[in-house]
PDB file of C-alpha atoms in Angstrom:
ATOM      1  CA  ASP A   1     -13.172   2.006   4.673  1.00 71.00           C
ATOM      2  CA  VAL A   2     -13.447   2.899   8.328  1.00 69.00           C
ATOM      3  CA  LYS A   3     -13.634   6.584   8.875  1.00 90.00           C
ATOM      4  CA  VAL A   4     -12.922   8.418  12.122  1.00 96.00           C
ATOM      5  CA  THR A   5     -13.350  12.161  11.871  1.00 96.00           C
ATOM      6  CA  GLN A   6     -12.506  14.888  14.361  1.00 96.00           C
ATOM      7  CA  SER A   7     -14.218  18.250  14.456  1.00 91.00           C
ATOM      8  CA  SER A   8     -11.106  20.421  13.986  1.00 93.00           C
ATOM      9  CA  ARG A   9      -7.529  19.907  12.828  1.00 95.00           C
ATOM     10  CA  TYR A  10      -6.289  23.016  14.636  1.00 96.00           C
ATOM     11  CA  LEU A  11      -7.772  24.879  17.567  1.00 97.00           C
ATOM     12  CA  VAL A  12      -6.533  27.874  19.551  1.00 98.00           C
ATOM     13  CA  LYS A  13      -8.162  28.675  22.882  1.00 97.00           C
ATOM     14  CA  ARG A  14      -7.480  30.915  25.861  1.00 98.00           C
ATOM     15  CA  THR A  15      -6.726  29.788  29.403  1.00 98.00           C
ATOM     16  CA  GLY A  16      -9.929  29.138  31.323  1.00 97.00           C
ATOM     17  CA  GLU A  17     -12.123  28.554  28.278  1.00 97.00           C
ATOM     18  CA  LYS A  18     -14.307  25.451  28.011  1.00 97.00           C
ATOM     19  CA  VAL A  19     -13.214  23.365  25.037  1.00 97.00           C
ATOM     20  CA  PHE A  20     -15.101  20.643  23.198  1.00 97.00           C
ATOM     21  CA  LEU A  21     -13.364  18.177  20.905  1.00 98.00           C
ATOM     22  CA  GLU A  22     -15.655  15.911  18.939  1.00 97.00           C
ATOM     23  CA  CYS A  23     -15.050  12.576  17.291  1.00 97.00           C
ATOM     24  CA  VAL A  24     -17.360  10.602  14.988  1.00 98.00           C
ATOM     25  CA  GLN A  25     -16.859   7.068  13.631  1.00 97.00           C
ATOM     26  CA  ASP A  26     -18.889   5.338  10.949  1.00 95.00           C
ATOM     27  CA  MET A  27     -18.121   1.661  11.642  1.00 93.00           C
ATOM     28  CA  ASP A  28     -20.585   0.924  14.443  1.00 94.00           C
ATOM     29  CA  HIS A  29     -17.662   0.345  16.830  1.00 94.00           C
ATOM     30  CA  GLU A  30     -18.475  -0.171  20.489  1.00 93.00           C
ATOM     31  CA  ASN A  31     -15.165   1.203  21.761  1.00 93.00           C
ATOM     32  CA  MET A  32     -14.010   4.775  21.432  1.00 96.00           C
ATOM     33  CA  PHE A  33     -10.858   6.339  22.867  1.00 96.00           C
ATOM     34  CA  TRP A  34      -9.299   9.737  23.445  1.00 97.00           C
ATOM     35  CA  TYR A  35      -5.490   9.963  23.485  1.00 97.00           C
ATOM     36  CA  ARG A  36      -3.084  12.770  24.014  1.00 97.00           C
ATOM     37  CA  GLN A  37       0.172  12.729  22.026  1.00 97.00           C
ATOM     38  CA  ASP A  38       3.235  14.660  23.186  1.00 95.00           C
ATOM     39  CA  PRO A  39       6.808  14.371  21.821  1.00 91.00           C
ATOM     40  CA  GLY A  40       8.774  11.651  23.564  1.00 90.00           C
ATOM     41  CA  LEU A  41       5.755  10.413  25.519  1.00 93.00           C
ATOM     42  CA  GLY A  42       3.865   8.519  22.848  1.00 93.00           C
ATOM     43  CA  LEU A  43       0.092   8.102  22.992  1.00 95.00           C
ATOM     44  CA  ARG A  44      -1.421   8.381  26.451  1.00 95.00           C
ATOM     45  CA  LEU A  45      -5.007   7.323  27.075  1.00 94.00           C
ATOM     46  CA  ILE A  46      -7.239  10.003  28.585  1.00 96.00           C
ATOM     47  CA  TYR A  47     -10.625   8.236  28.547  1.00 95.00           C
ATOM     48  CA  PHE A  48     -12.172   5.151  27.031  1.00 93.00           C
ATOM     49  CA  SER A  49     -15.822   4.350  26.314  1.00 94.00           C
ATOM     50  CA  TYR A  50     -17.032   0.798  25.640  1.00 91.00           C
ATOM     51  CA  ASP A  51     -20.710   1.628  25.114  1.00 91.00           C
ATOM     52  CA  VAL A  52     -23.124   4.534  24.997  1.00 93.00           C
ATOM     53  CA  LYS A  53     -23.025   6.463  28.284  1.00 89.00           C
ATOM     54  CA  MET A  54     -20.256   4.172  29.602  1.00 90.00           C
ATOM     55  CA  LYS A  55     -16.756   5.439  30.241  1.00 92.00           C
ATOM     56  CA  GLU A  56     -13.551   4.512  32.001  1.00 91.00           C
ATOM     57  CA  LYS A  57     -10.665   6.702  33.045  1.00 92.00           C
ATOM     58  CA  GLY A  58      -7.415   6.184  31.249  1.00 91.00           C
ATOM     59  CA  ASP A  59      -3.937   7.024  32.461  1.00 91.00           C
ATOM     60  CA  ILE A  60      -4.250  10.836  32.460  1.00 95.00           C
ATOM     61  CA  PRO A  61      -7.921  11.834  33.052  1.00 96.00           C
ATOM     62  CA  GLU A  62      -7.246  14.863  35.271  1.00 96.00           C
ATOM     63  CA  GLY A  63      -8.621  18.063  33.785  1.00 96.00           C
ATOM     64  CA  TYR A  64     -10.749  16.226  31.207  1.00 98.00           C
ATOM     65  CA  SER A  65     -14.235  14.776  30.976  1.00 97.00           C
ATOM     66  CA  VAL A  66     -16.053  12.919  28.219  1.00 97.00           C
ATOM     67  CA  SER A  67     -19.525  12.395  26.881  1.00 97.00           C
ATOM     68  CA  ARG A  68     -20.969   9.609  24.762  1.00 97.00           C
ATOM     69  CA  GLU A  69     -24.674  10.057  24.109  1.00 96.00           C
ATOM     70  CA  LYS A  70     -24.692   8.244  20.758  1.00 96.00           C
ATOM     71  CA  LYS A  71     -22.700   5.226  19.651  1.00 96.00           C
ATOM     72  CA  GLU A  72     -20.925   7.007  16.820  1.00 97.00           C
ATOM     73  CA  ARG A  73     -19.925  10.155  18.717  1.00 97.00           C
ATOM     74  CA  PHE A  74     -17.450  10.653  21.557  1.00 98.00           C
ATOM     75  CA  SER A  75     -16.662  14.105  22.924  1.00 97.00           C
ATOM     76  CA  LEU A  76     -13.701  15.240  25.000  1.00 98.00           C
ATOM     77  CA  ILE A  77     -14.282  18.247  27.233  1.00 98.00           C
ATOM     78  CA  LEU A  78     -11.733  20.496  28.843  1.00 97.00           C
ATOM     79  CA  GLU A  79     -13.759  22.278  31.519  1.00 94.00           C
ATOM     80  CA  SER A  80     -11.200  25.056  32.015  1.00 97.00           C
ATOM     81  CA  ALA A  81      -8.351  24.878  29.546  1.00 97.00           C
ATOM     82  CA  SER A  82      -4.814  25.373  30.812  1.00 98.00           C
ATOM     83  CA  THR A  83      -1.552  25.893  28.955  1.00 97.00           C
ATOM     84  CA  ASN A  84      -0.312  22.431  29.947  1.00 97.00           C
ATOM     85  CA  GLN A  85      -3.173  20.965  27.913  1.00 98.00           C
ATOM     86  CA  THR A  86      -1.599  22.256  24.714  1.00 98.00           C
ATOM     87  CA  SER A  87      -1.108  19.047  22.751  1.00 97.00           C
ATOM     88  CA  MET A  88      -2.205  16.824  19.878  1.00 97.00           C
ATOM     89  CA  TYR A  89      -5.437  14.969  20.657  1.00 98.00           C
ATOM     90  CA  LEU A  90      -6.247  11.749  18.827  1.00 98.00           C
ATOM     91  CA  CYS A  91      -9.529   9.879  18.805  1.00 98.00           C
ATOM     92  CA  ALA A  92      -9.760   6.176  17.951  1.00 96.00           C
ATOM     93  CA  SER A  93     -12.410   3.472  17.727  1.00 95.00           C
ATOM     94  CA  SER A  94     -12.546  -0.326  17.609  1.00 93.00           C
ATOM     95  CA  PHE A  95     -14.869  -3.279  18.046  1.00 91.00           C
ATOM     96  CA  ARG A  96     -15.154  -4.517  21.602  1.00 88.00           C
ATOM     97  CA  GLY A  97     -13.113  -7.635  22.324  1.00 80.00           C
ATOM     98  CA  PRO A  98     -12.231 -10.308  22.914  1.00 79.00           C
ATOM     99  CA  PRO A  99     -10.450 -10.920  20.657  1.00 79.00           C
ATOM    100  CA  PRO A 100      -8.488  -7.665  20.442  1.00 81.00           C
ATOM    101  CA  ASP A 101      -9.236  -5.536  17.412  1.00 85.00           C
ATOM    102  CA  THR A 102      -7.473  -2.858  15.417  1.00 89.00           C
ATOM    103  CA  GLN A 103      -7.923   0.680  16.636  1.00 93.00           C
ATOM    104  CA  TYR A 104      -8.697   3.164  13.877  1.00 95.00           C
ATOM    105  CA  PHE A 105      -7.461   6.680  14.488  1.00 96.00           C
ATOM    106  CA  GLY A 106      -8.767  10.053  13.451  1.00 96.00           C
ATOM    107  CA  PRO A 107      -6.472  12.723  11.949  1.00 94.00           C
ATOM    108  CA  GLY A 108      -5.992  14.508  15.281  1.00 96.00           C
ATOM    109  CA  THR A 109      -6.702  17.956  16.673  1.00 97.00           C
ATOM    110  CA  ARG A 110      -3.752  20.154  17.526  1.00 97.00           C
ATOM    111  CA  LEU A 111      -4.906  22.282  20.437  1.00 98.00           C
ATOM    112  CA  THR A 112      -3.009  25.362  21.553  1.00 98.00           C
ATOM    113  CA  VAL A 113      -4.012  27.012  24.831  1.00 98.00           C
ATOM    114  CA  LEU A 114      -2.707  30.559  25.235  1.00 97.00           C
TER     115      LEU A 114
ATOM    116  CA  GLN B   1       2.954   1.012  33.009  1.00 80.00           C
ATOM    117  CA  GLN B   2       4.125   2.212  29.652  1.00 90.00           C
ATOM    118  CA  PRO B   3       6.089  -0.375  27.639  1.00 95.00           C
ATOM    119  CA  VAL B   4       9.673   0.523  26.780  1.00 96.00           C
ATOM    120  CA  GLN B   5      10.605   0.773  23.117  1.00 97.00           C
ATOM    121  CA  SER B   6      14.132   0.573  21.754  1.00 96.00           C
ATOM    122  CA  PRO B   7      15.863   2.100  19.980  1.00 97.00           C
ATOM    123  CA  GLN B   8      14.419   5.592  20.315  1.00 96.00           C
ATOM    124  CA  ALA B   9      15.487   6.420  16.777  1.00 97.00           C
ATOM    125  CA  VAL B  10      17.215   4.713  13.871  1.00 97.00           C
ATOM    126  CA  ILE B  11      18.432   5.858  10.467  1.00 97.00           C
ATOM    127  CA  LEU B  12      18.702   3.350   7.628  1.00 95.00           C
ATOM    128  CA  ARG B  13      19.606   3.325   3.970  1.00 96.00           C
ATOM    129  CA  GLU B  14      17.129   1.806   1.550  1.00 95.00           C
ATOM    130  CA  GLY B  15      17.418  -1.961   1.532  1.00 93.00           C
ATOM    131  CA  GLU B  16      18.767  -2.269   5.079  1.00 94.00           C
ATOM    132  CA  ASP B  17      16.977  -4.123   7.846  1.00 93.00           C
ATOM    133  CA  ALA B  18      15.793  -2.869  11.225  1.00 94.00           C
ATOM    134  CA  VAL B  19      14.442  -4.338  14.441  1.00 95.00           C
ATOM    135  CA  ILE B  20      12.301  -2.404  16.899  1.00 96.00           C
ATOM    136  CA  ASN B  21      11.771  -3.831  20.365  1.00 97.00           C
ATOM    137  CA  CYS B  22       8.939  -3.413  22.854  1.00 96.00           C
ATOM    138  CA  SER B  23       9.284  -4.590  26.434  1.00 96.00           C
ATOM    139  CA  SER B  24       6.732  -4.628  29.246  1.00 93.00           C
ATOM    140  CA  SER B  25       6.986  -5.163  32.990  1.00 90.00           C
ATOM    141  CA  LYS B  26       3.559  -6.829  33.000  1.00 87.00           C
ATOM    142  CA  ALA B  27       2.275 -10.076  31.528  1.00 83.00           C
ATOM    143  CA  LEU B  28       0.779  -9.348  28.120  1.00 84.00           C
ATOM    144  CA  TYR B  29      -2.287 -10.666  26.355  1.00 85.00           C
ATOM    145  CA  SER B  30      -1.542  -9.008  23.027  1.00 89.00           C
ATOM    146  CA  VAL B  31       0.826  -6.550  21.377  1.00 92.00           C
ATOM    147  CA  HIS B  32      -0.271  -4.143  18.637  1.00 94.00           C
ATOM    148  CA  TRP B  33       2.053  -2.285  16.281  1.00 95.00           C
ATOM    149  CA  TYR B  34       1.239   1.014  14.548  1.00 96.00           C
ATOM    150  CA  ARG B  35       3.139   3.365  12.250  1.00 96.00           C
ATOM    151  CA  GLN B  36       2.563   7.098  12.150  1.00 96.00           C
ATOM    152  CA  LYS B  37       3.873   9.296   9.359  1.00 95.00           C
ATOM    153  CA  HIS B  38       4.483  12.949  10.063  1.00 91.00           C
ATOM    154  CA  GLY B  39       1.223  14.888  10.278  1.00 89.00           C
ATOM    155  CA  GLU B  40      -0.925  11.779   9.842  1.00 93.00           C
ATOM    156  CA  ALA B  41      -2.914   9.414  12.060  1.00 93.00           C
ATOM    157  CA  PRO B  42      -1.313   6.200  13.351  1.00 95.00           C
ATOM    158  CA  VAL B  43      -2.033   3.244  11.050  1.00 94.00           C
ATOM    159  CA  PHE B  44      -2.352  -0.370  12.127  1.00 92.00           C
ATOM    160  CA  LEU B  45       0.413  -2.804  11.155  1.00 92.00           C
ATOM    161  CA  MET B  46       0.126  -5.942  13.238  1.00 89.00           C
ATOM    162  CA  ILE B  47      -1.487  -7.666  16.213  1.00 90.00           C
ATOM    163  CA  LEU B  48       0.290 -10.488  18.025  1.00 90.00           C
ATOM    164  CA  LEU B  49      -1.770 -12.568  20.410  1.00 84.00           C
ATOM    165  CA  LYS B  50      -0.821 -14.660  23.383  1.00 77.00           C
ATOM    166  CA  GLY B  51      -0.603 -18.212  22.107  1.00 71.00           C
ATOM    167  CA  GLY B  52       1.125 -17.254  18.898  1.00 68.00           C
ATOM    168  CA  GLU B  53      -1.596 -16.162  16.509  1.00 59.00           C
ATOM    169  CA  GLN B  54      -0.525 -13.235  14.395  1.00 61.00           C
ATOM    170  CA  LYS B  55      -2.445 -10.899  12.130  1.00 58.00           C
ATOM    171  CA  GLY B  56      -1.025  -8.119  10.066  1.00 59.00           C
ATOM    172  CA  HIS B  57       1.084  -6.706   7.365  1.00 65.00           C
ATOM    173  CA  ASP B  58       2.540  -8.731   4.506  1.00 61.00           C
ATOM    174  CA  LYS B  59       5.868  -6.865   4.270  1.00 71.00           C
ATOM    175  CA  ILE B  60       6.659  -6.533   7.948  1.00 86.00           C
ATOM    176  CA  SER B  61       6.942  -9.321  10.492  1.00 89.00           C
ATOM    177  CA  ALA B  62       6.974  -9.494  14.251  1.00 90.00           C
ATOM    178  CA  SER B  63       7.513 -11.843  17.136  1.00 89.00           C
ATOM    179  CA  PHE B  64       5.990 -12.066  20.596  1.00 90.00           C
ATOM    180  CA  ASN B  65       7.844 -13.698  23.480  1.00 88.00           C
ATOM    181  CA  GLU B  66       5.196 -14.126  26.166  1.00 86.00           C
ATOM    182  CA  LYS B  67       7.624 -15.333  28.818  1.00 88.00           C
ATOM    183  CA  LYS B  68       9.871 -12.325  28.440  1.00 89.00           C
ATOM    184  CA  GLN B  69       6.921  -9.968  27.877  1.00 90.00           C
ATOM    185  CA  GLN B  70       8.603  -8.645  24.761  1.00 92.00           C
ATOM    186  CA  SER B  71       7.762  -8.105  21.128  1.00 93.00           C
ATOM    187  CA  SER B  72       9.991  -7.238  18.204  1.00 93.00           C
ATOM    188  CA  LEU B  73       9.042  -5.727  14.847  1.00 93.00           C
ATOM    189  CA  TYR B  74      11.208  -6.703  11.873  1.00 91.00           C
ATOM    190  CA  LEU B  75      11.446  -4.456   8.838  1.00 91.00           C
ATOM    191  CA  THR B  76      13.416  -6.095   6.058  1.00 88.00           C
ATOM    192  CA  ALA B  77      14.748  -4.507   2.890  1.00 88.00           C
ATOM    193  CA  SER B  78      13.491  -1.129   4.071  1.00 91.00           C
ATOM    194  CA  GLN B  79      11.915   1.306   1.647  1.00 92.00           C
ATOM    195  CA  LEU B  80      11.581   5.087   1.836  1.00 95.00           C
ATOM    196  CA  SER B  81       7.898   4.566   2.656  1.00 94.00           C
ATOM    197  CA  TYR B  82       8.839   2.824   5.914  1.00 95.00           C
ATOM    198  CA  SER B  83       9.894   6.145   7.435  1.00 97.00           C
ATOM    199  CA  GLY B  84       7.777   7.219  10.372  1.00 97.00           C
ATOM    200  CA  THR B  85       7.309   6.663  14.066  1.00 97.00           C
ATOM    201  CA  TYR B  86       6.495   3.130  15.193  1.00 97.00           C
ATOM    202  CA  PHE B  87       4.459   2.529  18.322  1.00 97.00           C
ATOM    203  CA  CYS B  88       3.765  -0.666  20.194  1.00 96.00           C
ATOM    204  CA  GLY B  89       0.554  -0.917  22.185  1.00 95.00           C
ATOM    205  CA  THR B  90       0.275  -3.528  24.890  1.00 92.00           C
ATOM    206  CA  GLU B  91      -2.818  -5.111  26.345  1.00 87.00           C
ATOM    207  CA  ILE B  92      -2.737  -6.785  29.735  1.00 74.00           C
ATOM    208  CA  GLY B  93      -6.359  -7.873  29.974  1.00 68.00           C
ATOM    209  CA  GLU B  94      -8.234 -10.392  27.882  1.00 59.00           C
ATOM    210  CA  TYR B  95     -11.051  -8.110  26.858  1.00 61.00           C
ATOM    211  CA  GLY B  96      -9.517  -6.772  23.682  1.00 58.00           C
ATOM    212  CA  ASN B  97      -9.939  -3.195  24.598  1.00 81.00           C
ATOM    213  CA  LYS B  98      -7.507  -0.770  26.225  1.00 88.00           C
ATOM    214  CA  LEU B  99      -3.938  -0.439  25.053  1.00 91.00           C
ATOM    215  CA  VAL B 100      -0.932   1.199  26.700  1.00 92.00           C
ATOM    216  CA  PHE B 101       1.398   2.626  24.068  1.00 95.00           C
ATOM    217  CA  GLY B 102       5.162   3.004  24.167  1.00 95.00           C
ATOM    218  CA  ALA B 103       6.896   6.319  23.519  1.00 96.00           C
ATOM    219  CA  GLY B 104       7.644   5.383  19.920  1.00 96.00           C
ATOM    220  CA  THR B 105      10.651   4.660  17.711  1.00 97.00           C
ATOM    221  CA  ILE B 106      11.490   7.147  14.968  1.00 97.00           C
ATOM    222  CA  LEU B 107      12.633   5.396  11.794  1.00 97.00           C
ATOM    223  CA  ARG B 108      14.139   7.325   8.908  1.00 97.00           C
ATOM    224  CA  VAL B 109      15.039   5.606   5.656  1.00 96.00           C
ATOM    225  CA  LYS B 110      17.420   7.477   3.372  1.00 96.00           C
ATOM    226  CA  SER B 111      18.024   6.870  -0.329  1.00 93.00           C
TER     227      SER B 111
END
């Protein structure tokens, strides 16, 4: 079974802190994704990586950066956390297409910024 | 551009049928459907590809109208386990990579 794990299920940080969210997949997938999930807005793509050290901005990259030094690991960084970044963060991975492949999701990290 | 899902929410009794729609303003290469139960990760249900090929779930079906840029998910004889939020993800490129997800449809099945 494909496994996507995220470093924390719940995280509480203070405004201005630097926050690292980590994601690891064990299926040798080329693609990895970071999404933000808010009620009524669905899943919005923050960043996407299609190979080691390669990244593309998603729909809402402002205030975030990412790092992918190894194929299995994709990190999301909030350089200076703000209260409007309080949200559920989901990581996903898939094989690189074409054809399109299933995305496998991690359990999510619920981040609260005070 | 985020695809539009309808309805936003639906309540069913066990055994009833439901249809969830997903509509895009852009030409689509594929449509992906996921279900998320409360407190859990989204789980893959189905991929529909331009040209008609379909992969997915044996108890749930879907259609993809390329001309209208729409997809519909059909849940027949619903069970309590069908409850959750259903998301469509649309892909506009042919690279099999990024998806844009809709806001979701909340489905609740009551006994």
